[in-house]
């Protein structure tokens, strides 16, 4: 098990950028694929993207492709979500997660950080 803590959320205007961080403790993220998810009020949690253990592979849904970028620094035990060209519909609580390599499953979750995009 690894403990994850997200940070970097806040209130921004449409078109702005924001970078979220996901710091791990109690274990090393180099053993895991890392994912980002979000949950808007009244909606189910949605997948935002994933990065492989080595960082060589990423995948994003169409809703954020070209605007969001996931990266990781295994030496710092931290993953990142760079969000550009933010839209009001990106407003949500953002969560990072860690899971077994290649499974597409996540069993370690952070507590989330709020991102609010004003129009």
PDB file of C-alpha atoms in Angstrom:
ATOM      1  CA  UNK A   1       0.000   0.000   0.000  1.00  0.00           C
ATOM      2  CA  UNK A   2       1.083   3.528  -0.710  1.00  0.00           C
ATOM      3  CA  UNK A   3      -0.412   6.712   0.663  1.00  0.00           C
ATOM      4  CA  UNK A   4      -1.171   9.445  -1.861  1.00  0.00           C
ATOM      5  CA  UNK A   5      -1.718  13.142  -1.262  1.00  0.00           C
ATOM      6  CA  UNK A   6      -2.869  15.492  -4.011  1.00  0.00           C
ATOM      7  CA  UNK A   7      -2.106  19.199  -4.019  1.00  0.00           C
ATOM      8  CA  UNK A   8      -2.195  22.160  -6.357  1.00  0.00           C
ATOM      9  CA  UNK A   9      -5.915  22.611  -6.783  1.00  0.00           C
ATOM     10  CA  UNK A  10      -7.579  25.979  -6.661  1.00  0.00           C
ATOM     11  CA  UNK A  11      -9.793  28.542  -8.357  1.00  0.00           C
ATOM     12  CA  UNK A  12      -8.770  29.614 -11.838  1.00  0.00           C
ATOM     13  CA  UNK A  13     -10.369  31.266 -14.838  1.00  0.00           C
ATOM     14  CA  UNK A  14     -11.283  29.582 -18.087  1.00  0.00           C
ATOM     15  CA  UNK A  15      -8.226  29.272 -20.303  1.00  0.00           C
ATOM     16  CA  UNK A  16      -5.801  29.152 -17.390  1.00  0.00           C
ATOM     17  CA  UNK A  17      -3.426  26.332 -16.526  1.00  0.00           C
ATOM     18  CA  UNK A  18      -2.933  24.399 -13.323  1.00  0.00           C
ATOM     19  CA  UNK A  19      -0.592  21.626 -12.261  1.00  0.00           C
ATOM     20  CA  UNK A  20      -1.649  19.069  -9.712  1.00  0.00           C
ATOM     21  CA  UNK A  21       0.832  16.980  -7.772  1.00  0.00           C
ATOM     22  CA  UNK A  22       0.386  13.575  -6.211  1.00  0.00           C
ATOM     23  CA  UNK A  23       2.976  12.829  -3.555  1.00  0.00           C
ATOM     24  CA  UNK A  24       3.391   9.286  -2.315  1.00  0.00           C
ATOM     25  CA  UNK A  25       4.601   7.935   0.997  1.00  0.00           C
ATOM     26  CA  UNK A  26       4.845   4.539   2.603  1.00  0.00           C
ATOM     27  CA  UNK A  27       5.907   3.024  -0.676  1.00  0.00           C
ATOM     28  CA  UNK A  28       7.328   3.838  -4.063  1.00  0.00           C
ATOM     29  CA  UNK A  29       5.205   4.787  -7.056  1.00  0.00           C
ATOM     30  CA  UNK A  30       7.770   3.175  -9.329  1.00  0.00           C
ATOM     31  CA  UNK A  31       5.970  -0.093  -8.630  1.00  0.00           C
ATOM     32  CA  UNK A  32       2.646   1.209  -9.924  1.00  0.00           C
ATOM     33  CA  UNK A  33       0.795   2.582 -12.876  1.00  0.00           C
ATOM     34  CA  UNK A  34      -0.626   5.957 -11.888  1.00  0.00           C
ATOM     35  CA  UNK A  35      -3.999   7.342 -12.814  1.00  0.00           C
ATOM     36  CA  UNK A  36      -5.944  10.559 -12.413  1.00  0.00           C
ATOM     37  CA  UNK A  37      -9.699  10.779 -11.989  1.00  0.00           C
ATOM     38  CA  UNK A  38     -12.194  13.529 -11.284  1.00  0.00           C
ATOM     39  CA  UNK A  39     -15.642  13.820  -9.829  1.00  0.00           C
ATOM     40  CA  UNK A  40     -17.920  16.766 -10.444  1.00  0.00           C
ATOM     41  CA  UNK A  41     -20.887  17.509  -8.162  1.00  0.00           C
ATOM     42  CA  UNK A  42     -23.746  15.124  -8.851  1.00  0.00           C
ATOM     43  CA  UNK A  43     -21.710  13.077 -11.289  1.00  0.00           C
ATOM     44  CA  UNK A  44     -19.848   9.797 -11.170  1.00  0.00           C
ATOM     45  CA  UNK A  45     -16.091   9.700 -10.924  1.00  0.00           C
ATOM     46  CA  UNK A  46     -14.524   9.990 -14.383  1.00  0.00           C
ATOM     47  CA  UNK A  47     -11.195   8.783 -15.744  1.00  0.00           C
ATOM     48  CA  UNK A  48      -8.796  11.591 -16.694  1.00  0.00           C
ATOM     49  CA  UNK A  49      -5.725   9.676 -17.733  1.00  0.00           C
ATOM     50  CA  UNK A  50      -3.033   7.198 -16.838  1.00  0.00           C
ATOM     51  CA  UNK A  51       0.717   6.832 -17.052  1.00  0.00           C
ATOM     52  CA  UNK A  52       2.688   3.608 -17.058  1.00  0.00           C
ATOM     53  CA  UNK A  53       5.201   2.694 -14.398  1.00  0.00           C
ATOM     54  CA  UNK A  54       8.148   3.814 -16.504  1.00  0.00           C
ATOM     55  CA  UNK A  55       6.372   6.887 -17.790  1.00  0.00           C
ATOM     56  CA  UNK A  56       6.775   5.802 -21.385  1.00  0.00           C
ATOM     57  CA  UNK A  57       3.059   5.336 -22.034  1.00  0.00           C
ATOM     58  CA  UNK A  58       0.126   7.606 -21.338  1.00  0.00           C
ATOM     59  CA  UNK A  59      -3.532   7.463 -22.228  1.00  0.00           C
ATOM     60  CA  UNK A  60      -6.258  10.099 -22.062  1.00  0.00           C
ATOM     61  CA  UNK A  61      -9.951  10.183 -22.832  1.00  0.00           C
ATOM     62  CA  UNK A  62     -11.100  12.500 -25.597  1.00  0.00           C
ATOM     63  CA  UNK A  63     -12.500  14.956 -23.072  1.00  0.00           C
ATOM     64  CA  UNK A  64      -9.006  16.031 -21.983  1.00  0.00           C
ATOM     65  CA  UNK A  65      -6.725  14.812 -24.773  1.00  0.00           C
ATOM     66  CA  UNK A  66      -4.482  17.595 -26.004  1.00  0.00           C
ATOM     67  CA  UNK A  67      -5.122  19.730 -22.914  1.00  0.00           C
ATOM     68  CA  UNK A  68      -4.017  17.515 -20.020  1.00  0.00           C
ATOM     69  CA  UNK A  69      -0.652  15.824 -19.578  1.00  0.00           C
ATOM     70  CA  UNK A  70       0.315  13.288 -16.955  1.00  0.00           C
ATOM     71  CA  UNK A  71       3.922  12.875 -15.934  1.00  0.00           C
ATOM     72  CA  UNK A  72       5.808  11.284 -13.122  1.00  0.00           C
ATOM     73  CA  UNK A  73       9.095  11.617 -11.312  1.00  0.00           C
ATOM     74  CA  UNK A  74       9.779   8.285  -9.670  1.00  0.00           C
ATOM     75  CA  UNK A  75      12.864   9.664  -7.950  1.00  0.00           C
ATOM     76  CA  UNK A  76      10.653  12.231  -6.208  1.00  0.00           C
ATOM     77  CA  UNK A  77       7.893   9.673  -5.691  1.00  0.00           C
ATOM     78  CA  UNK A  78       5.445  12.105  -7.275  1.00  0.00           C
ATOM     79  CA  UNK A  79       3.050  12.139 -10.201  1.00  0.00           C
ATOM     80  CA  UNK A  80       1.683  15.230 -11.899  1.00  0.00           C
ATOM     81  CA  UNK A  81      -1.311  16.349 -13.886  1.00  0.00           C
ATOM     82  CA  UNK A  82      -0.697  19.410 -16.046  1.00  0.00           C
ATOM     83  CA  UNK A  83      -3.978  20.970 -17.104  1.00  0.00           C
ATOM     84  CA  UNK A  84      -4.034  23.614 -19.824  1.00  0.00           C
ATOM     85  CA  UNK A  85      -6.845  25.539 -21.493  1.00  0.00           C
ATOM     86  CA  UNK A  86      -9.116  24.806 -18.572  1.00  0.00           C
ATOM     87  CA  UNK A  87     -12.853  24.959 -19.070  1.00  0.00           C
ATOM     88  CA  UNK A  88     -15.668  25.419 -16.549  1.00  0.00           C
ATOM     89  CA  UNK A  89     -16.674  21.815 -17.202  1.00  0.00           C
ATOM     90  CA  UNK A  90     -13.297  20.729 -15.807  1.00  0.00           C
ATOM     91  CA  UNK A  91     -14.493  21.807 -12.371  1.00  0.00           C
ATOM     92  CA  UNK A  92     -14.293  18.786 -10.078  1.00  0.00           C
ATOM     93  CA  UNK A  93     -12.440  17.121  -7.267  1.00  0.00           C
ATOM     94  CA  UNK A  94      -9.371  15.522  -8.759  1.00  0.00           C
ATOM     95  CA  UNK A  95      -7.954  12.282  -7.414  1.00  0.00           C
ATOM     96  CA  UNK A  96      -4.747  10.421  -8.110  1.00  0.00           C
ATOM     97  CA  UNK A  97      -4.547   6.677  -7.812  1.00  0.00           C
ATOM     98  CA  UNK A  98      -1.979   3.911  -7.994  1.00  0.00           C
ATOM     99  CA  UNK A  99      -2.520   0.403  -9.194  1.00  0.00           C
ATOM    100  CA  UNK A 100      -0.822  -2.800 -10.293  1.00  0.00           C
ATOM    101  CA  UNK A 101       1.105  -2.523 -13.520  1.00  0.00           C
ATOM    102  CA  UNK A 102      -0.902  -3.235 -16.647  1.00  0.00           C
ATOM    103  CA  UNK A 103      -4.157  -4.100 -14.881  1.00  0.00           C
ATOM    104  CA  UNK A 104      -6.087  -0.884 -15.357  1.00  0.00           C
ATOM    105  CA  UNK A 105      -7.149  -1.177 -11.746  1.00  0.00           C
ATOM    106  CA  UNK A 106      -6.412   1.248  -8.933  1.00  0.00           C
ATOM    107  CA  UNK A 107      -6.445   0.317  -5.285  1.00  0.00           C
ATOM    108  CA  UNK A 108      -4.600   3.222  -3.683  1.00  0.00           C
ATOM    109  CA  UNK A 109      -6.354   6.587  -3.725  1.00  0.00           C
ATOM    110  CA  UNK A 110      -5.637  10.079  -2.518  1.00  0.00           C
ATOM    111  CA  UNK A 111      -8.138  12.293  -0.759  1.00  0.00           C
ATOM    112  CA  UNK A 112      -8.623  14.609  -3.706  1.00  0.00           C
ATOM    113  CA  UNK A 113      -8.044  18.265  -4.468  1.00  0.00           C
ATOM    114  CA  UNK A 114     -10.671  20.733  -5.660  1.00  0.00           C
ATOM    115  CA  UNK A 115     -10.297  22.443  -9.006  1.00  0.00           C
ATOM    116  CA  UNK A 116     -12.772  25.178  -9.835  1.00  0.00           C
ATOM    117  CA  UNK A 117     -12.762  26.895 -13.221  1.00  0.00           C
ATOM    118  CA  UNK A 118     -14.768  30.086 -13.533  1.00  0.00           C
ATOM    119  CA  UNK A 119     -16.102  31.361 -16.842  1.00  0.00           C
TER     120      UNK A 119
END
